[in-house]
PDB file of C-alpha atoms in Angstrom:
ATOM      1  CA  MET Y   1      67.234  38.789  72.645  1.00 64.00           C
ATOM      2  CA  GLU Y   2      69.691  37.707  69.965  1.00 84.00           C
ATOM      3  CA  LYS Y   3      73.007  39.514  70.239  1.00 91.00           C
ATOM      4  CA  LYS Y   4      74.019  41.795  67.402  1.00 95.00           C
ATOM      5  CA  ARG Y   5      77.040  42.827  65.391  1.00 98.00           C
ATOM      6  CA  VAL Y   6      77.288  46.595  65.809  1.00 98.00           C
ATOM      7  CA  LEU Y   7      79.640  48.833  63.822  1.00 99.00           C
ATOM      8  CA  TYR Y   8      80.374  52.198  65.460  1.00 99.00           C
ATOM      9  CA  VAL Y   9      81.780  55.016  63.337  1.00 99.00           C
ATOM     10  CA  SER Y  10      82.702  58.256  65.114  1.00 98.00           C
ATOM     11  CA  GLN Y  11      85.000  61.206  64.479  1.00 97.00           C
ATOM     12  CA  GLU Y  12      85.889  61.518  68.174  1.00 97.00           C
ATOM     13  CA  ILE Y  13      86.372  58.868  70.837  1.00 97.00           C
ATOM     14  CA  CYS Y  14      87.649  59.314  74.364  1.00 94.00           C
ATOM     15  CA  PRO Y  15      90.471  58.852  75.509  1.00 94.00           C
ATOM     16  CA  TYR Y  16      92.101  59.487  72.120  1.00 96.00           C
ATOM     17  CA  LEU Y  17      90.609  62.976  71.813  1.00 96.00           C
ATOM     18  CA  PRO Y  18      89.410  65.377  74.549  1.00 94.00           C
ATOM     19  CA  GLU Y  19      86.214  64.646  76.457  1.00 93.00           C
ATOM     20  CA  ASN Y  20      82.935  66.056  75.131  1.00 92.00           C
ATOM     21  CA  ASP Y  21      79.456  64.625  74.611  1.00 91.00           C
ATOM     22  CA  LEU Y  22      80.436  63.009  71.313  1.00 94.00           C
ATOM     23  CA  SER Y  23      83.723  61.454  72.447  1.00 95.00           C
ATOM     24  CA  LYS Y  24      82.271  60.172  75.734  1.00 94.00           C
ATOM     25  CA  ILE Y  25      79.196  58.462  74.286  1.00 94.00           C
ATOM     26  CA  SER Y  26      81.344  57.075  71.449  1.00 96.00           C
ATOM     27  CA  LEU Y  27      83.286  55.198  74.133  1.00 96.00           C
ATOM     28  CA  GLN Y  28      80.483  54.404  76.593  1.00 94.00           C
ATOM     29  CA  LEU Y  29      78.078  52.954  74.042  1.00 95.00           C
ATOM     30  CA  PRO Y  30      80.311  50.338  72.356  1.00 96.00           C
ATOM     31  CA  LYS Y  31      81.816  49.474  75.744  1.00 96.00           C
ATOM     32  CA  LYS Y  32      78.345  48.759  77.162  1.00 95.00           C
ATOM     33  CA  MET Y  33      77.225  46.826  74.086  1.00 96.00           C
ATOM     34  CA  THR Y  34      80.346  44.668  74.404  1.00 96.00           C
ATOM     35  CA  GLU Y  35      79.602  44.024  78.088  1.00 95.00           C
ATOM     36  CA  LEU Y  36      76.073  42.960  77.114  1.00 95.00           C
ATOM     37  CA  GLY Y  37      77.503  40.297  74.823  1.00 95.00           C
ATOM     38  CA  ASN Y  38      77.221  42.022  71.451  1.00 97.00           C
ATOM     39  CA  GLU Y  39      80.020  41.851  68.884  1.00 97.00           C
ATOM     40  CA  VAL Y  40      81.389  45.341  68.288  1.00 98.00           C
ATOM     41  CA  ARG Y  41      83.775  47.093  65.883  1.00 98.00           C
ATOM     42  CA  VAL Y  42      84.725  50.757  66.414  1.00 99.00           C
ATOM     43  CA  PHE Y  43      86.309  53.176  63.909  1.00 99.00           C
ATOM     44  CA  MET Y  44      87.601  56.758  64.062  1.00 99.00           C
ATOM     45  CA  PRO Y  45      90.092  58.914  62.076  1.00 98.00           C
ATOM     46  CA  ARG Y  46      93.736  58.776  63.142  1.00 98.00           C
ATOM     47  CA  PHE Y  47      94.181  62.536  63.575  1.00 98.00           C
ATOM     48  CA  GLY Y  48      97.779  63.718  63.985  1.00 96.00           C
ATOM     49  CA  VAL Y  49      97.043  65.045  67.471  1.00 96.00           C
ATOM     50  CA  ILE Y  50      96.585  61.487  68.747  1.00 97.00           C
ATOM     51  CA  ASN Y  51      99.679  60.329  70.605  1.00 94.00           C
ATOM     52  CA  GLU Y  52     100.429  56.935  69.068  1.00 93.00           C
ATOM     53  CA  ARG Y  53     103.047  55.951  71.634  1.00 93.00           C
ATOM     54  CA  ARG Y  54     100.930  56.853  74.658  1.00 93.00           C
ATOM     55  CA  HIS Y  55      97.886  55.037  73.328  1.00 94.00           C
ATOM     56  CA  GLN Y  56      99.918  52.175  71.828  1.00 95.00           C
ATOM     57  CA  LEU Y  57      98.570  52.370  68.296  1.00 96.00           C
ATOM     58  CA  HIS Y  58     100.061  49.917  65.834  1.00 96.00           C
ATOM     59  CA  GLU Y  59      99.495  49.293  62.156  1.00 97.00           C
ATOM     60  CA  VAL Y  60      97.501  46.276  61.005  1.00 97.00           C
ATOM     61  CA  ILE Y  61      99.462  45.255  57.917  1.00 96.00           C
ATOM     62  CA  ARG Y  62      96.872  42.776  56.633  1.00 95.00           C
ATOM     63  CA  LEU Y  63      94.214  45.516  56.561  1.00 96.00           C
ATOM     64  CA  SER Y  64      96.406  48.308  55.178  1.00 95.00           C
ATOM     65  CA  GLY Y  65      97.690  48.782  51.652  1.00 91.00           C
ATOM     66  CA  ILE Y  66      94.632  49.371  49.504  1.00 95.00           C
ATOM     67  CA  ASN Y  67      93.990  52.687  47.766  1.00 97.00           C
ATOM     68  CA  ILE Y  68      90.873  54.764  48.366  1.00 98.00           C
ATOM     69  CA  VAL Y  69      89.920  56.782  45.288  1.00 98.00           C
ATOM     70  CA  ILE Y  70      88.814  60.352  45.988  1.00 97.00           C
ATOM     71  CA  ASN Y  71      87.796  62.263  42.858  1.00 95.00           C
ATOM     72  CA  ASP Y  72      90.064  60.125  40.628  1.00 95.00           C
ATOM     73  CA  ILE Y  73      93.046  60.371  43.003  1.00 96.00           C
ATOM     74  CA  ASP Y  74      94.406  57.204  44.621  1.00 97.00           C
ATOM     75  CA  MET Y  75      95.093  57.670  48.328  1.00 98.00           C
ATOM     76  CA  PRO Y  76      96.721  54.863  50.380  1.00 98.00           C
ATOM     77  CA  LEU Y  77      94.703  53.554  53.315  1.00 98.00           C
ATOM     78  CA  VAL Y  78      96.563  52.721  56.523  1.00 98.00           C
ATOM     79  CA  ILE Y  79      94.748  50.933  59.354  1.00 98.00           C
ATOM     80  CA  LYS Y  80      95.944  51.164  62.932  1.00 98.00           C
ATOM     81  CA  VAL Y  81      94.447  49.687  66.067  1.00 98.00           C
ATOM     82  CA  ALA Y  82      94.604  50.217  69.817  1.00 98.00           C
ATOM     83  CA  SER Y  83      93.040  48.542  72.829  1.00 96.00           C
ATOM     84  CA  VAL Y  84      90.908  50.766  75.030  1.00 93.00           C
ATOM     85  CA  PRO Y  85      92.175  50.782  78.628  1.00 84.00           C
ATOM     86  CA  GLN Y  86      89.842  49.046  81.089  1.00 80.00           C
ATOM     87  CA  ALA Y  87      87.517  47.908  78.300  1.00 83.00           C
ATOM     88  CA  ARG Y  88      87.299  44.684  76.324  1.00 85.00           C
ATOM     89  CA  MET Y  89      87.318  46.466  72.987  1.00 92.00           C
ATOM     90  CA  GLN Y  90      89.607  47.841  70.316  1.00 96.00           C
ATOM     91  CA  VAL Y  91      89.424  50.954  68.176  1.00 98.00           C
ATOM     92  CA  TYR Y  92      90.420  50.886  64.507  1.00 99.00           C
ATOM     93  CA  PHE Y  93      91.957  54.089  63.151  1.00 99.00           C
ATOM     94  CA  ILE Y  94      91.579  55.236  59.538  1.00 99.00           C
ATOM     95  CA  ASP Y  95      94.833  56.890  58.463  1.00 98.00           C
ATOM     96  CA  ASN Y  96      96.447  58.513  55.448  1.00 98.00           C
ATOM     97  CA  GLU Y  97      99.588  60.594  55.726  1.00 96.00           C
ATOM     98  CA  GLU Y  98      98.440  63.392  53.423  1.00 97.00           C
ATOM     99  CA  LEU Y  99      95.013  63.748  55.030  1.00 98.00           C
ATOM    100  CA  PHE Y 100      95.581  63.058  58.720  1.00 97.00           C
ATOM    101  CA  LYS Y 101      99.247  63.544  59.654  1.00 95.00           C
ATOM    102  CA  ARG Y 102      98.802  67.265  60.495  1.00 95.00           C
ATOM    103  CA  LYS Y 103      98.696  68.025  64.235  1.00 95.00           C
ATOM    104  CA  PHE Y 104      95.103  69.251  64.173  1.00 96.00           C
ATOM    105  CA  THR Y 105      91.618  67.790  63.776  1.00 97.00           C
ATOM    106  CA  HIS Y 106      89.366  69.935  61.557  1.00 96.00           C
ATOM    107  CA  PHE Y 107      90.894  73.424  61.864  1.00 96.00           C
ATOM    108  CA  ASN Y 108      94.394  74.891  61.536  1.00 94.00           C
ATOM    109  CA  ASP Y 109      96.211  76.974  64.147  1.00 94.00           C
ATOM    110  CA  LYS Y 110      94.374  80.092  62.934  1.00 94.00           C
ATOM    111  CA  GLY Y 111      90.991  78.476  63.454  1.00 93.00           C
ATOM    112  CA  ASP Y 112      90.301  78.050  59.736  1.00 94.00           C
ATOM    113  CA  ALA Y 113      88.681  74.839  58.535  1.00 94.00           C
ATOM    114  CA  PHE Y 114      90.932  72.728  56.328  1.00 95.00           C
ATOM    115  CA  GLU Y 115      90.048  73.025  52.654  1.00 94.00           C
ATOM    116  CA  ASP Y 116      90.305  69.267  52.193  1.00 96.00           C
ATOM    117  CA  ASN Y 117      87.873  68.404  54.994  1.00 96.00           C
ATOM    118  CA  ASP Y 118      85.489  67.115  52.317  1.00 95.00           C
ATOM    119  CA  SER Y 119      88.099  64.664  51.010  1.00 97.00           C
ATOM    120  CA  ARG Y 120      89.009  63.662  54.565  1.00 98.00           C
ATOM    121  CA  MET Y 121      85.350  62.996  55.361  1.00 97.00           C
ATOM    122  CA  ILE Y 122      84.736  60.827  52.287  1.00 98.00           C
ATOM    123  CA  PHE Y 123      88.073  59.014  52.727  1.00 98.00           C
ATOM    124  CA  PHE Y 124      87.092  58.210  56.303  1.00 99.00           C
ATOM    125  CA  CYS Y 125      83.680  56.840  55.301  1.00 99.00           C
ATOM    126  CA  LYS Y 126      85.004  54.758  52.406  1.00 99.00           C
ATOM    127  CA  GLY Y 127      87.977  53.609  54.469  1.00 98.00           C
ATOM    128  CA  VAL Y 128      85.671  52.223  57.153  1.00 99.00           C
ATOM    129  CA  VAL Y 129      83.630  50.263  54.623  1.00 98.00           C
ATOM    130  CA  GLU Y 130      86.670  48.882  52.803  1.00 98.00           C
ATOM    131  CA  THR Y 131      88.198  47.749  56.092  1.00 98.00           C
ATOM    132  CA  VAL Y 132      84.993  46.046  57.229  1.00 98.00           C
ATOM    133  CA  LYS Y 133      84.909  44.284  53.844  1.00 98.00           C
ATOM    134  CA  LYS Y 134      88.463  43.045  54.396  1.00 97.00           C
ATOM    135  CA  LEU Y 135      87.439  41.778  57.816  1.00 97.00           C
ATOM    136  CA  GLY Y 136      84.536  39.934  56.184  1.00 97.00           C
ATOM    137  CA  TRP Y 137      82.358  41.108  59.052  1.00 98.00           C
ATOM    138  CA  ALA Y 138      78.694  41.802  58.255  1.00 98.00           C
ATOM    139  CA  PRO Y 139      77.195  44.296  60.751  1.00 98.00           C
ATOM    140  CA  ASP Y 140      73.568  44.104  61.821  1.00 98.00           C
ATOM    141  CA  VAL Y 141      73.673  47.766  62.876  1.00 98.00           C
ATOM    142  CA  ILE Y 142      75.881  50.605  61.652  1.00 99.00           C
ATOM    143  CA  HIS Y 143      75.768  53.476  64.140  1.00 99.00           C
ATOM    144  CA  CYS Y 144      77.215  56.723  62.747  1.00 99.00           C
ATOM    145  CA  HIS Y 145      78.228  59.535  65.095  1.00 98.00           C
ATOM    146  CA  GLY Y 146      78.899  63.104  63.955  1.00 95.00           C
ATOM    147  CA  TRP Y 147      79.350  65.044  60.734  1.00 96.00           C
ATOM    148  CA  MET Y 148      82.447  63.173  59.508  1.00 97.00           C
ATOM    149  CA  ALA Y 149      80.290  60.041  59.284  1.00 98.00           C
ATOM    150  CA  SER Y 150      77.431  61.908  57.557  1.00 97.00           C
ATOM    151  CA  PHE Y 151      78.068  60.410  54.121  1.00 97.00           C
ATOM    152  CA  LEU Y 152      78.502  56.827  55.267  1.00 99.00           C
ATOM    153  CA  PRO Y 153      74.740  56.099  55.055  1.00 98.00           C
ATOM    154  CA  ILE Y 154      74.368  57.383  51.488  1.00 98.00           C
ATOM    155  CA  TYR Y 155      77.519  55.546  50.389  1.00 98.00           C
ATOM    156  CA  ILE Y 156      76.142  52.311  51.860  1.00 98.00           C
ATOM    157  CA  ARG Y 157      72.840  52.954  50.033  1.00 96.00           C
ATOM    158  CA  GLN Y 158      74.390  53.799  46.670  1.00 97.00           C
ATOM    159  CA  TYR Y 159      78.141  53.261  46.202  1.00 97.00           C
ATOM    160  CA  TYR Y 160      78.110  49.905  48.053  1.00 97.00           C
ATOM    161  CA  LYS Y 161      74.519  48.925  47.253  1.00 96.00           C
ATOM    162  CA  ASP Y 162      75.554  45.708  45.478  1.00 95.00           C
ATOM    163  CA  ASP Y 163      77.832  44.538  48.295  1.00 96.00           C
ATOM    164  CA  ALA Y 164      76.179  41.559  49.976  1.00 96.00           C
ATOM    165  CA  LEU Y 165      78.062  42.212  53.228  1.00 97.00           C
ATOM    166  CA  PHE Y 166      75.800  45.192  53.977  1.00 97.00           C
ATOM    167  CA  ALA Y 167      72.588  43.886  52.424  1.00 94.00           C
ATOM    168  CA  ASN Y 168      70.873  43.431  55.790  1.00 95.00           C
ATOM    169  CA  SER Y 169      72.617  46.186  57.754  1.00 97.00           C
ATOM    170  CA  LYS Y 170      70.460  48.856  59.381  1.00 98.00           C
ATOM    171  CA  ILE Y 171      71.861  52.361  59.831  1.00 98.00           C
ATOM    172  CA  VAL Y 172      71.382  54.526  62.919  1.00 98.00           C
ATOM    173  CA  PHE Y 173      72.586  58.138  62.939  1.00 98.00           C
ATOM    174  CA  SER Y 174      73.389  60.414  65.874  1.00 97.00           C
ATOM    175  CA  GLY Y 175      73.945  64.118  65.255  1.00 94.00           C
ATOM    176  CA  TYR Y 176      75.587  66.571  67.622  1.00 94.00           C
ATOM    177  CA  THR Y 177      75.842  70.284  68.321  1.00 91.00           C
ATOM    178  CA  TYR Y 178      79.362  71.673  67.941  1.00 90.00           C
ATOM    179  CA  PRO Y 179      81.125  74.878  69.020  1.00 88.00           C
ATOM    180  CA  TYR Y 180      81.565  75.638  65.306  1.00 90.00           C
ATOM    181  CA  GLU Y 181      79.355  75.717  62.210  1.00 86.00           C
ATOM    182  CA  ASN Y 182      81.301  75.783  58.961  1.00 89.00           C
ATOM    183  CA  VAL Y 183      83.670  72.921  58.176  1.00 92.00           C
ATOM    184  CA  LEU Y 184      83.875  72.658  54.380  1.00 91.00           C
ATOM    185  CA  PRO Y 185      85.354  75.837  52.854  1.00 85.00           C
ATOM    186  CA  ASN Y 186      85.467  75.771  49.035  1.00 78.00           C
ATOM    187  CA  SER Y 187      83.807  72.373  49.108  1.00 82.00           C
ATOM    188  CA  ASN Y 188      84.583  69.956  46.306  1.00 88.00           C
ATOM    189  CA  LEU Y 189      81.842  67.555  47.390  1.00 92.00           C
ATOM    190  CA  SER Y 190      79.816  67.898  44.197  1.00 91.00           C
ATOM    191  CA  GLU Y 191      82.722  66.638  42.077  1.00 94.00           C
ATOM    192  CA  ILE Y 192      83.624  63.883  44.560  1.00 95.00           C
ATOM    193  CA  LEU Y 193      80.062  62.524  44.662  1.00 95.00           C
ATOM    194  CA  LYS Y 194      79.650  62.802  40.894  1.00 94.00           C
ATOM    195  CA  PHE Y 195      82.827  60.783  40.333  1.00 96.00           C
ATOM    196  CA  ASP Y 196      81.534  58.094  42.707  1.00 97.00           C
ATOM    197  CA  GLY Y 197      78.070  58.052  41.126  1.00 96.00           C
ATOM    198  CA  VAL Y 198      76.399  59.174  44.341  1.00 96.00           C
ATOM    199  CA  ASN Y 199      73.324  61.357  43.830  1.00 92.00           C
ATOM    200  CA  GLY Y 200      70.203  62.520  45.613  1.00 85.00           C
ATOM    201  CA  VAL Y 201      71.890  65.377  47.475  1.00 86.00           C
ATOM    202  CA  SER Y 202      70.693  68.880  46.558  1.00 82.00           C
ATOM    203  CA  GLU Y 203      73.079  71.547  45.309  1.00 79.00           C
ATOM    204  CA  ASP Y 204      72.164  73.696  48.302  1.00 78.00           C
ATOM    205  CA  GLN Y 205      73.242  70.914  50.643  1.00 77.00           C
ATOM    206  CA  LEU Y 206      76.462  70.365  48.718  1.00 73.00           C
ATOM    207  CA  LYS Y 207      77.316  74.055  48.745  1.00 71.00           C
ATOM    208  CA  SER Y 208      76.620  74.402  52.447  1.00 72.00           C
ATOM    209  CA  SER Y 209      79.587  73.997  54.771  1.00 68.00           C
ATOM    210  CA  ARG Y 210      77.392  73.850  57.893  1.00 85.00           C
ATOM    211  CA  VAL Y 211      77.594  70.779  60.080  1.00 90.00           C
ATOM    212  CA  ASP Y 212      73.797  70.604  60.500  1.00 92.00           C
ATOM    213  CA  SER Y 213      73.357  70.375  56.733  1.00 91.00           C
ATOM    214  CA  LEU Y 214      75.868  67.528  56.557  1.00 94.00           C
ATOM    215  CA  GLN Y 215      74.243  65.695  59.459  1.00 95.00           C
ATOM    216  CA  GLY Y 216      70.881  66.160  57.756  1.00 94.00           C
ATOM    217  CA  ILE Y 217      72.217  64.146  54.805  1.00 95.00           C
ATOM    218  CA  GLY Y 218      73.199  61.383  57.207  1.00 96.00           C
ATOM    219  CA  ILE Y 219      69.778  61.401  58.857  1.00 96.00           C
ATOM    220  CA  ALA Y 220      67.951  61.346  55.505  1.00 94.00           C
ATOM    221  CA  ASN Y 221      69.719  58.132  54.478  1.00 96.00           C
ATOM    222  CA  SER Y 222      69.469  56.267  57.782  1.00 97.00           C
ATOM    223  CA  ASP Y 223      66.913  53.802  59.128  1.00 97.00           C
ATOM    224  CA  ALA Y 224      66.688  55.470  62.536  1.00 97.00           C
ATOM    225  CA  VAL Y 225      67.971  58.372  64.627  1.00 97.00           C
ATOM    226  CA  LEU Y 226      69.361  58.177  68.137  1.00 96.00           C
ATOM    227  CA  LYS Y 227      69.167  61.625  69.736  1.00 93.00           C
ATOM    228  CA  LEU Y 228      71.657  62.027  72.553  1.00 87.00           C
ATOM    229  CA  GLY Y 229      71.029  65.101  74.691  1.00 79.00           C
ATOM    230  CA  ALA Y 230      70.204  68.701  73.760  1.00 82.00           C
ATOM    231  CA  LEU Y 231      70.777  69.851  70.179  1.00 89.00           C
ATOM    232  CA  ASP Y 232      70.575  73.199  68.413  1.00 90.00           C
ATOM    233  CA  GLN Y 233      67.219  74.161  66.922  1.00 91.00           C
ATOM    234  CA  ASP Y 234      68.212  73.579  63.280  1.00 90.00           C
ATOM    235  CA  LEU Y 235      69.246  70.003  63.964  1.00 93.00           C
ATOM    236  CA  GLU Y 236      66.167  69.443  66.144  1.00 92.00           C
ATOM    237  CA  SER Y 237      64.016  70.562  63.196  1.00 93.00           C
ATOM    238  CA  ILE Y 238      65.816  68.171  60.840  1.00 93.00           C
ATOM    239  CA  ILE Y 239      65.203  65.291  63.241  1.00 93.00           C
ATOM    240  CA  GLU Y 240      61.544  66.293  63.754  1.00 90.00           C
ATOM    241  CA  SER Y 241      60.967  66.157  60.000  1.00 90.00           C
ATOM    242  CA  ALA Y 242      62.719  62.798  59.551  1.00 87.00           C
ATOM    243  CA  SER Y 243      60.410  59.970  58.509  1.00 87.00           C
ATOM    244  CA  VAL Y 244      62.286  57.367  60.566  1.00 92.00           C
ATOM    245  CA  PRO Y 245      62.065  56.142  64.184  1.00 93.00           C
ATOM    246  CA  VAL Y 246      63.743  58.450  66.712  1.00 94.00           C
ATOM    247  CA  LEU Y 247      64.948  57.464  70.184  1.00 94.00           C
ATOM    248  CA  ARG Y 248      65.523  60.389  72.525  1.00 91.00           C
ATOM    249  CA  PHE Y 249      68.127  59.288  75.032  1.00 90.00           C
ATOM    250  CA  ASN Y 250      69.716  61.098  77.972  1.00 82.00           C
ATOM    251  CA  HIS Y 251      73.175  59.594  78.248  1.00 71.00           C
ATOM    252  CA  GLU Y 252      73.669  61.210  81.661  1.00 70.00           C
ATOM    253  CA  SER Y 253      70.769  59.346  83.293  1.00 69.00           C
ATOM    254  CA  ASP Y 254      69.178  56.714  81.030  1.00 78.00           C
ATOM    255  CA  ASP Y 255      70.228  53.064  80.986  1.00 87.00           C
ATOM    256  CA  LEU Y 256      72.286  52.194  77.904  1.00 89.00           C
ATOM    257  CA  ARG Y 257      70.373  48.911  77.613  1.00 91.00           C
ATOM    258  CA  ILE Y 258      67.524  51.008  76.199  1.00 94.00           C
ATOM    259  CA  ILE Y 259      69.713  51.512  73.139  1.00 95.00           C
ATOM    260  CA  GLU Y 260      70.276  47.763  72.759  1.00 95.00           C
ATOM    261  CA  ASN Y 261      66.480  47.347  72.663  1.00 94.00           C
ATOM    262  CA  PHE Y 262      66.260  50.165  70.115  1.00 95.00           C
ATOM    263  CA  TYR Y 263      68.801  48.392  67.901  1.00 96.00           C
ATOM    264  CA  GLU Y 264      66.633  45.270  68.100  1.00 95.00           C
ATOM    265  CA  GLU Y 265      63.566  47.232  66.967  1.00 94.00           C
ATOM    266  CA  VAL Y 266      65.489  48.836  64.100  1.00 96.00           C
ATOM    267  CA  VAL Y 267      66.909  45.507  62.911  1.00 95.00           C
ATOM    268  CA  ASN Y 268      63.439  43.949  62.884  1.00 92.00           C
ATOM    269  CA  ALA Y 269      61.822  46.891  61.088  1.00 86.00           C
ATOM    270  CA  GLU Y 270      61.494  47.240  57.338  1.00 70.00           C
ATOM    271  CA  SER Y 271      64.609  48.767  55.774  1.00 57.00           C
ATOM    272  CA  LEU Y 272      64.655  52.299  54.364  1.00 52.00           C
ATOM    273  CA  ALA Y 273      66.614  51.138  51.322  1.00 48.00           C
TER     274      ALA Y 273
END
């Protein structure tokens, strides 16, 4: 089987954030694909709770310095990188002082979701793509993990549709169940997407701040779904109604090489786009 270029995009990766199903599989999967001989790139947000000194993050000057436009506002993109201990892989961190410096992930110290989570989400997705473009690295598979990567598929389909680097990329999406539901208070998504010329998302979806609704947008614009473990019923229903291949995988017991075979099937299948 020909080895692949696989781009992993996740909002949480262990050991940089606490262990949970999302952060563990977001480490285990690219680590295994690297061991199997695939070429891998891994991206996550550089949340302010990540200890840069402990994890030895450093800025990549040649990749930093461009501006990401969010609803007509220029926001500087900073790229940092760290090597994962006991793994032959690196993680790239998407950073911006205004969006990610705060010492929290998605919620403040009162448990309220940040009002700019929509801007942070879109900045993250666009920042990943712009960095991959600078690397000149064309992925065969783009595997998105979690709600913060939910809009990456639709941006690849529409905003970056004329970019030859992603012309043959296939998108796999993995959704998760979280201990919270609402993440986008007073969402400005409608204006952000309109400014970027991204359409095809219903007003109900844009007004919803629920993570399942966001992940549903990711699933609807992907070529395949990789289901990892038990999910809540709403997300299960979204996956059941998806008109794309679905691999149901138990990351506690199944062999990760099954996923490599799934990638091969997805790459060889007709594209959704």
